[in-house]
Short mmCIF file of C-alpha atoms and ligand atoms in Angstrom, two decimals:
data_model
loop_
_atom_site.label_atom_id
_atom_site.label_comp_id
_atom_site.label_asym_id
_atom_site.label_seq_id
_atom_site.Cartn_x
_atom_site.Cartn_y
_atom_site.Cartn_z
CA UNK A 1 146.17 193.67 110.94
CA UNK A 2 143.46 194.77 108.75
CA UNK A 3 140.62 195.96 109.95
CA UNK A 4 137.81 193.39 108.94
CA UNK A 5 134.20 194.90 108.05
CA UNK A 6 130.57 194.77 110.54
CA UNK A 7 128.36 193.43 108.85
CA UNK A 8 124.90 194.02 110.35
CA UNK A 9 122.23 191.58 110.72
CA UNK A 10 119.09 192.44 108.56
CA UNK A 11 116.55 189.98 106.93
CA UNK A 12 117.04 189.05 102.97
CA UNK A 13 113.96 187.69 101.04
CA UNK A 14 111.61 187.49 104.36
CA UNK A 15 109.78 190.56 106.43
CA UNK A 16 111.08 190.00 110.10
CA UNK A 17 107.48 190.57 112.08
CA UNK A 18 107.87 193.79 114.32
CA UNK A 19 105.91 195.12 117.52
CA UNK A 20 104.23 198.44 117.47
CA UNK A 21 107.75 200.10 118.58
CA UNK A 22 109.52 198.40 115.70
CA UNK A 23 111.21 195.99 117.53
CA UNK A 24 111.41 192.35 116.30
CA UNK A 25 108.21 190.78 117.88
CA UNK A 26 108.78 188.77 120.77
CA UNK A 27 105.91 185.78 121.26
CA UNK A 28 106.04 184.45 124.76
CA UNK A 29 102.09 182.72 125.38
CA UNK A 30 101.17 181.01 122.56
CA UNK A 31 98.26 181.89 119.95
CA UNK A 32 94.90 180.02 121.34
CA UNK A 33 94.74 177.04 119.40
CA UNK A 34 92.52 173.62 120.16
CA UNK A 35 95.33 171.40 122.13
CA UNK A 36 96.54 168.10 121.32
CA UNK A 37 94.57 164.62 122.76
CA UNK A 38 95.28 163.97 126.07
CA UNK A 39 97.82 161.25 126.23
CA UNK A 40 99.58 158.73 128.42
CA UNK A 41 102.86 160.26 128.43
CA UNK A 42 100.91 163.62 129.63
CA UNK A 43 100.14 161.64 132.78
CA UNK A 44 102.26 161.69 136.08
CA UNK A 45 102.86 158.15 137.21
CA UNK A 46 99.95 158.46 140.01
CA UNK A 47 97.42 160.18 137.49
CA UNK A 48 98.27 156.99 135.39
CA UNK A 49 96.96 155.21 137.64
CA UNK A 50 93.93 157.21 138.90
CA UNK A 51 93.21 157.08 135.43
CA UNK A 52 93.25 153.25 134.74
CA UNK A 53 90.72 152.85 137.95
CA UNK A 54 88.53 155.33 136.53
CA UNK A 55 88.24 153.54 133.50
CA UNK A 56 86.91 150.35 135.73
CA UNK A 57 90.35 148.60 135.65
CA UNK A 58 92.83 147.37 138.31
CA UNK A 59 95.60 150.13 138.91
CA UNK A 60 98.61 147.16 137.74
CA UNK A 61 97.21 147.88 134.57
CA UNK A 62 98.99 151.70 134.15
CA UNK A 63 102.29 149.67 134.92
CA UNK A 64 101.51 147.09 131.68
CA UNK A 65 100.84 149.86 129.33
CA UNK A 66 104.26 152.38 130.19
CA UNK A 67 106.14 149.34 129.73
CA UNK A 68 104.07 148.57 126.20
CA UNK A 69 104.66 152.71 125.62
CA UNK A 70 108.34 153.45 127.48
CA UNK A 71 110.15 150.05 127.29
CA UNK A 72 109.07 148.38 124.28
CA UNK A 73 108.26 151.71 122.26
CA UNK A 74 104.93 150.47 120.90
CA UNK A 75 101.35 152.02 120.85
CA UNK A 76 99.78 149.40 118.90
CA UNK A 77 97.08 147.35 120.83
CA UNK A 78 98.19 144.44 118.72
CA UNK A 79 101.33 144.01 120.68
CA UNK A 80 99.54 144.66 124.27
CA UNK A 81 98.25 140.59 124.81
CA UNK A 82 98.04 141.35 128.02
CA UNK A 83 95.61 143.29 128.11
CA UNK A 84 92.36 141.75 127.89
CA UNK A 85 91.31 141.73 124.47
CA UNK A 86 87.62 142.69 124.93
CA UNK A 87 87.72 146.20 125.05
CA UNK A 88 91.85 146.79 124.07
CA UNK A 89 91.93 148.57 120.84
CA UNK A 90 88.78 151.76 122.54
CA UNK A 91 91.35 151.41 125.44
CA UNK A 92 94.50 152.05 123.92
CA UNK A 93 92.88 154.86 121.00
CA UNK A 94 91.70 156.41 124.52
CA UNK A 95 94.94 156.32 126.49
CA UNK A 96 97.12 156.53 123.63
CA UNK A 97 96.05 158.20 120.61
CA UNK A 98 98.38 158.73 117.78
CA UNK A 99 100.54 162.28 118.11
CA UNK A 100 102.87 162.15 115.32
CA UNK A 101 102.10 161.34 112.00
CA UNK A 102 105.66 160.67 109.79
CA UNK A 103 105.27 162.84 106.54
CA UNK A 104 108.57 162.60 105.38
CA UNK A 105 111.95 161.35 106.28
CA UNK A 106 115.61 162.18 105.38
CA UNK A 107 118.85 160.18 105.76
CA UNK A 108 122.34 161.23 104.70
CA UNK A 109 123.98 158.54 102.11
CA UNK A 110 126.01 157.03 105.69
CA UNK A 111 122.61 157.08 107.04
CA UNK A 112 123.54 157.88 110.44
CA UNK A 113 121.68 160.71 110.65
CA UNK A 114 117.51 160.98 109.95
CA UNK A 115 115.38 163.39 109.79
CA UNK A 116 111.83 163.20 110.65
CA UNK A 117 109.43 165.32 109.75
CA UNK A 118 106.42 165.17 111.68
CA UNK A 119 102.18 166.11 111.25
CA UNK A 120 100.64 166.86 114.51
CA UNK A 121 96.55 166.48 115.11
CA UNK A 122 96.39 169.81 114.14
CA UNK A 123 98.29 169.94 110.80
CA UNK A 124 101.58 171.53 112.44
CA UNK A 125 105.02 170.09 111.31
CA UNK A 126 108.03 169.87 113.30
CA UNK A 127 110.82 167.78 112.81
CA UNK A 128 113.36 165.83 115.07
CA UNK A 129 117.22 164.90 113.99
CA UNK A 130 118.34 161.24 114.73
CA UNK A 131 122.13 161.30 114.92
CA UNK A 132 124.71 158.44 115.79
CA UNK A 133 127.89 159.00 117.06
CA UNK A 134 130.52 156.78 117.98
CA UNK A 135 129.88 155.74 121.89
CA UNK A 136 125.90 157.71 121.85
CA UNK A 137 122.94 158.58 120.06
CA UNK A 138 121.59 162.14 119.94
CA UNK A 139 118.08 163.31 119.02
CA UNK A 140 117.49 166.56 118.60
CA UNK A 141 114.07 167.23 119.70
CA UNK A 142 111.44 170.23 119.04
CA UNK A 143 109.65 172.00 121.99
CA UNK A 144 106.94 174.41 119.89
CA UNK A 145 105.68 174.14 116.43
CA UNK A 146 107.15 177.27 115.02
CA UNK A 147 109.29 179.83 117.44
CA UNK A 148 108.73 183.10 118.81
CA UNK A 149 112.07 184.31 119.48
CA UNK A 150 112.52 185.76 116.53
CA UNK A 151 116.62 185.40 115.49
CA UNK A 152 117.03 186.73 112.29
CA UNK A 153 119.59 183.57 111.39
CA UNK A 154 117.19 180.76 112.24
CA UNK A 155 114.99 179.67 109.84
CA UNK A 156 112.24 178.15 112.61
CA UNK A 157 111.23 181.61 113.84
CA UNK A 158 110.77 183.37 110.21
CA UNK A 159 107.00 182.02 110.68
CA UNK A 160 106.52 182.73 114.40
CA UNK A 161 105.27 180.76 116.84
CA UNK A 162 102.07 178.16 115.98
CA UNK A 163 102.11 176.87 119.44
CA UNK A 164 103.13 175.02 122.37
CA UNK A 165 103.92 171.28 122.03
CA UNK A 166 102.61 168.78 125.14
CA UNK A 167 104.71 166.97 126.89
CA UNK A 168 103.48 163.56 125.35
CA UNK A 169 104.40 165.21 121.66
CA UNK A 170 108.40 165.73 122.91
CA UNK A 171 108.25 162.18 124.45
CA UNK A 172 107.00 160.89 121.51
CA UNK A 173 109.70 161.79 119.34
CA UNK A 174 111.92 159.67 121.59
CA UNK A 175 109.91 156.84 121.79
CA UNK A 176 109.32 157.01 117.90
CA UNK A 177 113.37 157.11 117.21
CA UNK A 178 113.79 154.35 119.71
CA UNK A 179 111.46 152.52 117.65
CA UNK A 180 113.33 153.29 114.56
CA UNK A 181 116.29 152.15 116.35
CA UNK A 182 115.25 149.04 117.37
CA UNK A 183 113.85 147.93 113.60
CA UNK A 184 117.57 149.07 112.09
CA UNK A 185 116.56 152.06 110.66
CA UNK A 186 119.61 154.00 111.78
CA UNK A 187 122.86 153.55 110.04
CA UNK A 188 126.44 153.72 110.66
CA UNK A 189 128.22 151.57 112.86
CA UNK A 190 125.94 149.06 114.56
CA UNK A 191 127.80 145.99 115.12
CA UNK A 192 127.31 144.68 118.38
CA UNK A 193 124.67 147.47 119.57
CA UNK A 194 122.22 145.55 120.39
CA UNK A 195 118.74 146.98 122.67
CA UNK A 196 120.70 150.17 121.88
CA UNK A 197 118.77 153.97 121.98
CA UNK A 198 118.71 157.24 122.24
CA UNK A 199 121.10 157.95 124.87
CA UNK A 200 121.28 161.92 124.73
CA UNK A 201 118.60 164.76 124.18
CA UNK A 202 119.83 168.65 122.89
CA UNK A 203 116.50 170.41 123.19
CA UNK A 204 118.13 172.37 119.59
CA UNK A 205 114.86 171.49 117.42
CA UNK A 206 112.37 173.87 116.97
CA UNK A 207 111.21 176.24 119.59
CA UNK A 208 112.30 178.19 122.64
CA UNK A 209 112.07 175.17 125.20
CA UNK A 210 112.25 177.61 128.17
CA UNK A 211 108.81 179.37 126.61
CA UNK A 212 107.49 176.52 127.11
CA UNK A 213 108.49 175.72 130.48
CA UNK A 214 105.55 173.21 132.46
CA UNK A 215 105.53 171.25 129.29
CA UNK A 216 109.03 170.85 128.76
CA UNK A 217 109.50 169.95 132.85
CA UNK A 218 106.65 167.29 132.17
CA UNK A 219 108.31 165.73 129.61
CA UNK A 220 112.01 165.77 130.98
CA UNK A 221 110.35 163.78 134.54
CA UNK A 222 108.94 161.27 132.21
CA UNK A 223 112.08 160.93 130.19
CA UNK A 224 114.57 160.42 133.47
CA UNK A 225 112.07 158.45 135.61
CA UNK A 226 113.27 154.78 135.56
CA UNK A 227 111.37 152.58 133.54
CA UNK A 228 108.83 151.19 132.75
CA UNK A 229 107.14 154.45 134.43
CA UNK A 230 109.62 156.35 131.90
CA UNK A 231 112.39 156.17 129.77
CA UNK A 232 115.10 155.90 132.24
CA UNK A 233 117.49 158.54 130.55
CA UNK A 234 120.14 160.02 132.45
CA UNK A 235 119.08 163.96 133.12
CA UNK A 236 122.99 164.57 132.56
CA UNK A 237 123.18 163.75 128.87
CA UNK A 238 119.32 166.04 128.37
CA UNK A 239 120.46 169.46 126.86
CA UNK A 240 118.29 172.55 127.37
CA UNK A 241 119.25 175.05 124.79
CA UNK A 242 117.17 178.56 125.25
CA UNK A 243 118.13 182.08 123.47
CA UNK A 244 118.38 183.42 127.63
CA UNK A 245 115.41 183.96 129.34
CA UNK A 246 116.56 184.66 132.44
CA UNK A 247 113.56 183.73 135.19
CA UNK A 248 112.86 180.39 133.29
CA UNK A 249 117.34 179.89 133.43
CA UNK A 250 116.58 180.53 137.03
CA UNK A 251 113.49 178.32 137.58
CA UNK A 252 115.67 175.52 135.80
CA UNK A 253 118.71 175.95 138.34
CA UNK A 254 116.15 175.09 141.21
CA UNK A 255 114.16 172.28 139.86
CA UNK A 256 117.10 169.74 141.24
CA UNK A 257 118.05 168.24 138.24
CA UNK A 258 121.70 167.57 137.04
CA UNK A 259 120.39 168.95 133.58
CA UNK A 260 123.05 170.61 130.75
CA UNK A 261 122.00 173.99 130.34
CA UNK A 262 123.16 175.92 126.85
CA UNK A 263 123.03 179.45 126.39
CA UNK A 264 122.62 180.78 122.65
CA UNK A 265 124.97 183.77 123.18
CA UNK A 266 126.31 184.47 119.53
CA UNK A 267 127.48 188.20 120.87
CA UNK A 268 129.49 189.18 123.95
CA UNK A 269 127.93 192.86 123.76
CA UNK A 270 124.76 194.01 123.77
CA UNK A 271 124.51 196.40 120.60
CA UNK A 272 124.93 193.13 118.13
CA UNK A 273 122.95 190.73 120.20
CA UNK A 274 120.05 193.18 120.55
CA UNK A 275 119.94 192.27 116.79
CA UNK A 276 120.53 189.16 116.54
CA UNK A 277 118.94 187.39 119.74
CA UNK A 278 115.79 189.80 119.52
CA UNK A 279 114.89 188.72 123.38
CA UNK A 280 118.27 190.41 124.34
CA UNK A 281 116.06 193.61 124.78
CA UNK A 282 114.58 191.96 127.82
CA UNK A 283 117.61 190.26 129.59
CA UNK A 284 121.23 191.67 128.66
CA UNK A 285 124.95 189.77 128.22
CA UNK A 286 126.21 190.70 131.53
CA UNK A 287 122.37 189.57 133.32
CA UNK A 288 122.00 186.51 131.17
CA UNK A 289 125.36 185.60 131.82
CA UNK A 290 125.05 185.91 135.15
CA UNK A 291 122.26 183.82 135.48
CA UNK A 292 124.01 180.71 133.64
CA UNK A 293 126.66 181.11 136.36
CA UNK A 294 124.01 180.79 138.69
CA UNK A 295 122.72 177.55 137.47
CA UNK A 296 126.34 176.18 137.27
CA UNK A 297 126.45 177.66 141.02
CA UNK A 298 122.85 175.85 141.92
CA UNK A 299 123.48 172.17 139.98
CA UNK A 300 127.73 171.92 139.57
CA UNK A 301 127.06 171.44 136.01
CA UNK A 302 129.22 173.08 133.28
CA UNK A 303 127.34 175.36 131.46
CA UNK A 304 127.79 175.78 127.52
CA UNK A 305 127.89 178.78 125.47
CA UNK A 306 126.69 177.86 121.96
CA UNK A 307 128.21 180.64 119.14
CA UNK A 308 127.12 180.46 115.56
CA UNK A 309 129.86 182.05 113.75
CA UNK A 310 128.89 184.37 111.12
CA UNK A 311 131.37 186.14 108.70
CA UNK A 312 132.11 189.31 109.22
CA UNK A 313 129.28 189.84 111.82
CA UNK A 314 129.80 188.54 114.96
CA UNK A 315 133.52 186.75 114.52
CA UNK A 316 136.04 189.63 114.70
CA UNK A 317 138.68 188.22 117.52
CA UNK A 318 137.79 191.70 119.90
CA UNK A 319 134.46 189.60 120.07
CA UNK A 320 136.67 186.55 120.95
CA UNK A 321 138.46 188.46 123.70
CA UNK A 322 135.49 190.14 124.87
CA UNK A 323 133.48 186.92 125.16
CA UNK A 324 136.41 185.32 127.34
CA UNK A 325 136.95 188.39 129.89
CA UNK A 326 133.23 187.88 130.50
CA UNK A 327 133.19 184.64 131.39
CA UNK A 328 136.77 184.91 133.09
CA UNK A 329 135.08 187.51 135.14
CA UNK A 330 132.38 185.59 136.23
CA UNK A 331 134.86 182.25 137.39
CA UNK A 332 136.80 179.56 136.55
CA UNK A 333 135.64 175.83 134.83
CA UNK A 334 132.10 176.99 135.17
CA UNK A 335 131.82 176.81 131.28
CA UNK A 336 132.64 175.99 127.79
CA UNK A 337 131.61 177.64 124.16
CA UNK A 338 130.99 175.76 121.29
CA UNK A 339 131.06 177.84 118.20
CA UNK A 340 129.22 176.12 115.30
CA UNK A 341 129.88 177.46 111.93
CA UNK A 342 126.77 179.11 110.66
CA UNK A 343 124.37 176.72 108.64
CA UNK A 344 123.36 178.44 105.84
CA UNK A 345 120.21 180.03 105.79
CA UNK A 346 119.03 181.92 103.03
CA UNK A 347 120.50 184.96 102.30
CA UNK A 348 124.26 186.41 100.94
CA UNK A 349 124.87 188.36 104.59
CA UNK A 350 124.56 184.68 106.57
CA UNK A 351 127.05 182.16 105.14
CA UNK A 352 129.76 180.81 107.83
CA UNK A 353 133.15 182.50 108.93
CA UNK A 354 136.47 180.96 107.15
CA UNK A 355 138.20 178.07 108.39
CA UNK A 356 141.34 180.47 109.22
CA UNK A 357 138.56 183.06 111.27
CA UNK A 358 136.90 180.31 112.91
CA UNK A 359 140.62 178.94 113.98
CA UNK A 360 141.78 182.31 115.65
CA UNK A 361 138.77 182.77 117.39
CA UNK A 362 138.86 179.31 119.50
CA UNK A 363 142.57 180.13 119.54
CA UNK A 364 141.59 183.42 121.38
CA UNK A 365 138.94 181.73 123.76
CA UNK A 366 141.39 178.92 124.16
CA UNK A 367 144.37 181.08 125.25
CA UNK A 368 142.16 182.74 127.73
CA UNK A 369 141.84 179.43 129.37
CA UNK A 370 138.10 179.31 128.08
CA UNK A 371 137.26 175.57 127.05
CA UNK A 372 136.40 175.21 123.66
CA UNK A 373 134.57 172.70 121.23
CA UNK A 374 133.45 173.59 117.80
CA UNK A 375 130.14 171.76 117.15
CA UNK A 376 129.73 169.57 113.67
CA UNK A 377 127.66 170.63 111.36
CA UNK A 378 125.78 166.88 111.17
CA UNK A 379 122.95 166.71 109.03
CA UNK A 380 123.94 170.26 106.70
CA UNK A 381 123.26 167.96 103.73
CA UNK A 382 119.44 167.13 104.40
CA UNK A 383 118.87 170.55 105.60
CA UNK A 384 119.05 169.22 109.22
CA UNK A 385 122.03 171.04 111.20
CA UNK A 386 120.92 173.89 113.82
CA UNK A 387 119.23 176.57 112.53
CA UNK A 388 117.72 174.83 109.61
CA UNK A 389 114.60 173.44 110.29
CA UNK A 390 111.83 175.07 109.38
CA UNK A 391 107.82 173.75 108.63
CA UNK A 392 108.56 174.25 104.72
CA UNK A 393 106.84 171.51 103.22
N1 LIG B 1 115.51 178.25 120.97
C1 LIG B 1 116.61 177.51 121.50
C2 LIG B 1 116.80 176.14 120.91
C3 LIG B 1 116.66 175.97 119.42
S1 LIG B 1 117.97 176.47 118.36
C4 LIG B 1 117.89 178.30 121.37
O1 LIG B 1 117.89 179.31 120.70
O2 LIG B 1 118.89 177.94 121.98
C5 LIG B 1 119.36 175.51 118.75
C6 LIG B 1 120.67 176.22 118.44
O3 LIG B 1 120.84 176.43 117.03
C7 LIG B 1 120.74 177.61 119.06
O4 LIG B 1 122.00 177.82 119.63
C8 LIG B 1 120.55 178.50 117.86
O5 LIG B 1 121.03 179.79 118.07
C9 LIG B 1 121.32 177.74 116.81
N2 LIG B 1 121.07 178.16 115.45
C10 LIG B 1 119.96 178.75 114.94
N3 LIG B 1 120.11 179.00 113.63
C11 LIG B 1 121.34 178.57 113.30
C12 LIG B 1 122.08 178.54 112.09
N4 LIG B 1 121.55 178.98 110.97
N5 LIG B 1 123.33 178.00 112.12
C13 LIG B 1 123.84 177.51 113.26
N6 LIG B 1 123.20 177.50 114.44
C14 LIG B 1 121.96 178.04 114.46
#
């Protein structure tokens, strides 16, 4: 067989920002920045209620507005009759002040897939994917404005990271899409889906979720806790995607939650993924690998292995074998990989494998008795697949 080249990853037409060794920078704490309004959906269900009785009203009142906020979607006073009226409009601005502000949307011609992109107070965009598919709906959430991680591939962390998202700005994108839901706005096949919504969360928008760990564990309580205290989601079909950092993997495994955990591998060794998952100098294959087998260990839940395949860089079929005697090493059905073609980003070195490459290499996995799914590419056309969304506006 001929022998197919290495291509390396390096950065075309942007500067990739480097520490004083040279190393890709790595941003774990976030900039200081002014932080968004404290909102509802920041609250705990008992600090919801502290909260109403220390604005001089009777605690059944918390339970009126997170079924006006996480059952009916709404944070217009308008709809909230009953509340008293004197007082309701200061009451809601107060409790729930206005987080995202909808500067642009884009819908492929089926229009069953939107993409929102969002203002926050502060003037940072982020953006959120709305995508139906036959039997659920998937929305792709963000977790930071901006990324510090660093992956030469992704457009999101050419800028760096602007800063932490609250909990109440990930909820919000949910309730917002449920909105959208509810008033039509989504396309493709909705006969007969009535009171449907957003029935699975990948945490594959912008940002490293696991940098932004207390946030991201406030928000995921509010979106499994039962409504109308939450939005009664099912903590099975939420998706934490992080490039591996292996404490916060850890920290997840114990919080008790039957959460799906993905792992952004993209390289069984460590001399390409030191390039290509900058944070690889910290925590190694063989370490972060480990560690997902620990969470599978710690929650019985199957843990994926997300692969971007790039030509000529990181989808030669030793890679393929290499990537399946390390997870064969590590166990049986503890795991799956799901390559996803490479969404363009720009640059001539980072366009997709072929369809013949991409076919021996789940062969490969697949003959090792690995699982294995290749991911769609939904959304490609508005600039909305993995990878791809960046503040650019
Ligand atoms: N920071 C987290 C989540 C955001 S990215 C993480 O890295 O997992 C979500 C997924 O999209 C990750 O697997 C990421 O590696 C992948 N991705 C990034 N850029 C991509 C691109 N251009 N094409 C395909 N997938 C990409």
């Amino acid at each position: 067989m001929n022998q197919r080249p290495q291509v390396r990853p390096t950065t075309e037409g942007w500067t990739q920002a480097k520490d004083e060794t040279g190393k890709p920078r790595l941003q774990f704490a976030e900039p200081k920045r002014k932080q968004p309004p404290a909102h509802w959906a920041d609250l705990s269900v008992d600090e919801r209620v502290e909260k109403v009785k220390e604005l001089g009203l009777p605690g059944f009142r918390a339970k009126q507005i997170s079924t006006h906020y996480f059952t009916h979607y709404t944070d217009q006073p308008s709809d909230m009759t009953d509340l008293p009226a004197a007082g309701r409009d200061e009451l809601v601005a107060q409790l729930l002040p206005p987080l995202l502000t909808e500067v642009k949307r884009l819908r492929t011609d089926k229009g069953d897939t939107i993409k929102f992109l969002w203002r926050l107070f502060d003037g940072a965009l982020v953006e959120s994917v709305l995508m139906r598919y036959p039997g659920r709906i998937t929305l792709c959430v963000s977790s930071q404005a901006g990324c510090g991680m660093n992956c030469p591939f992704c457009a999101t962390g050419q800028a760096g990271l602007t800063r932490n998202m609250s909990a109440a700005e990930i909820v919000a994108q949910i309730v917002v899409a449920n909105a959208a839901i509810a008033k039509g706005e989504l396309g493709g096949n909705q006969k007969g889906h009535e009171g449907e919504r957003v029935s699975n969360i990948v945490f594959m928008g912008m940002g490293e979720p696991l940098a932004n760990y207390n946030r991201l564990m406030s928000a995921i309580r509010t979106m499994v806790a039962p409504q109308p205290n939450g939005l009664g989601m099912s903590a099975r079909q939420i998706t934490v995607s992080s490039v591996g950092l292996a404490p916060a993997i850890s920290k997840l495994a114990a919080e008790e939650l039957p959460l799906t955990f993905a792992l952004s591998l993209h390289a069984p060794d460590d001399e390409l993924r030191d390039e290509l998952i900058p944070v690889n100098s910290r925590w190694k294959v063989d370490e972060v690998l480990d560690t997902a087998k620990a969470y599978f260990d710690a929650t019985g839940r199957r843990v994926s292995i997300e692969y971007a395949l790039i030509k000529d860089m990181n989808d030669h079929a030793w890679r393929a074998d290499l990537l399946a005697e390390k997870l064969n090493a590590r166990g049986k059905g503890w795991v799956h990989v799901n390559p996803i073609p490479l969404n363009p980003t720009p640059g001539s070195i980072w366009t997709s494998s072929t369809p013949f490459v991409i076919d021996e290499f789940i062969h490969r996995l697949e003959k090792a008795g690995i699982p294995t799914t290749l991911r769609d590419t939904r959304g490609k056309e508005i600039d909305g697949a993995c990878g791809q969304l960046a503040a650019a506006n």
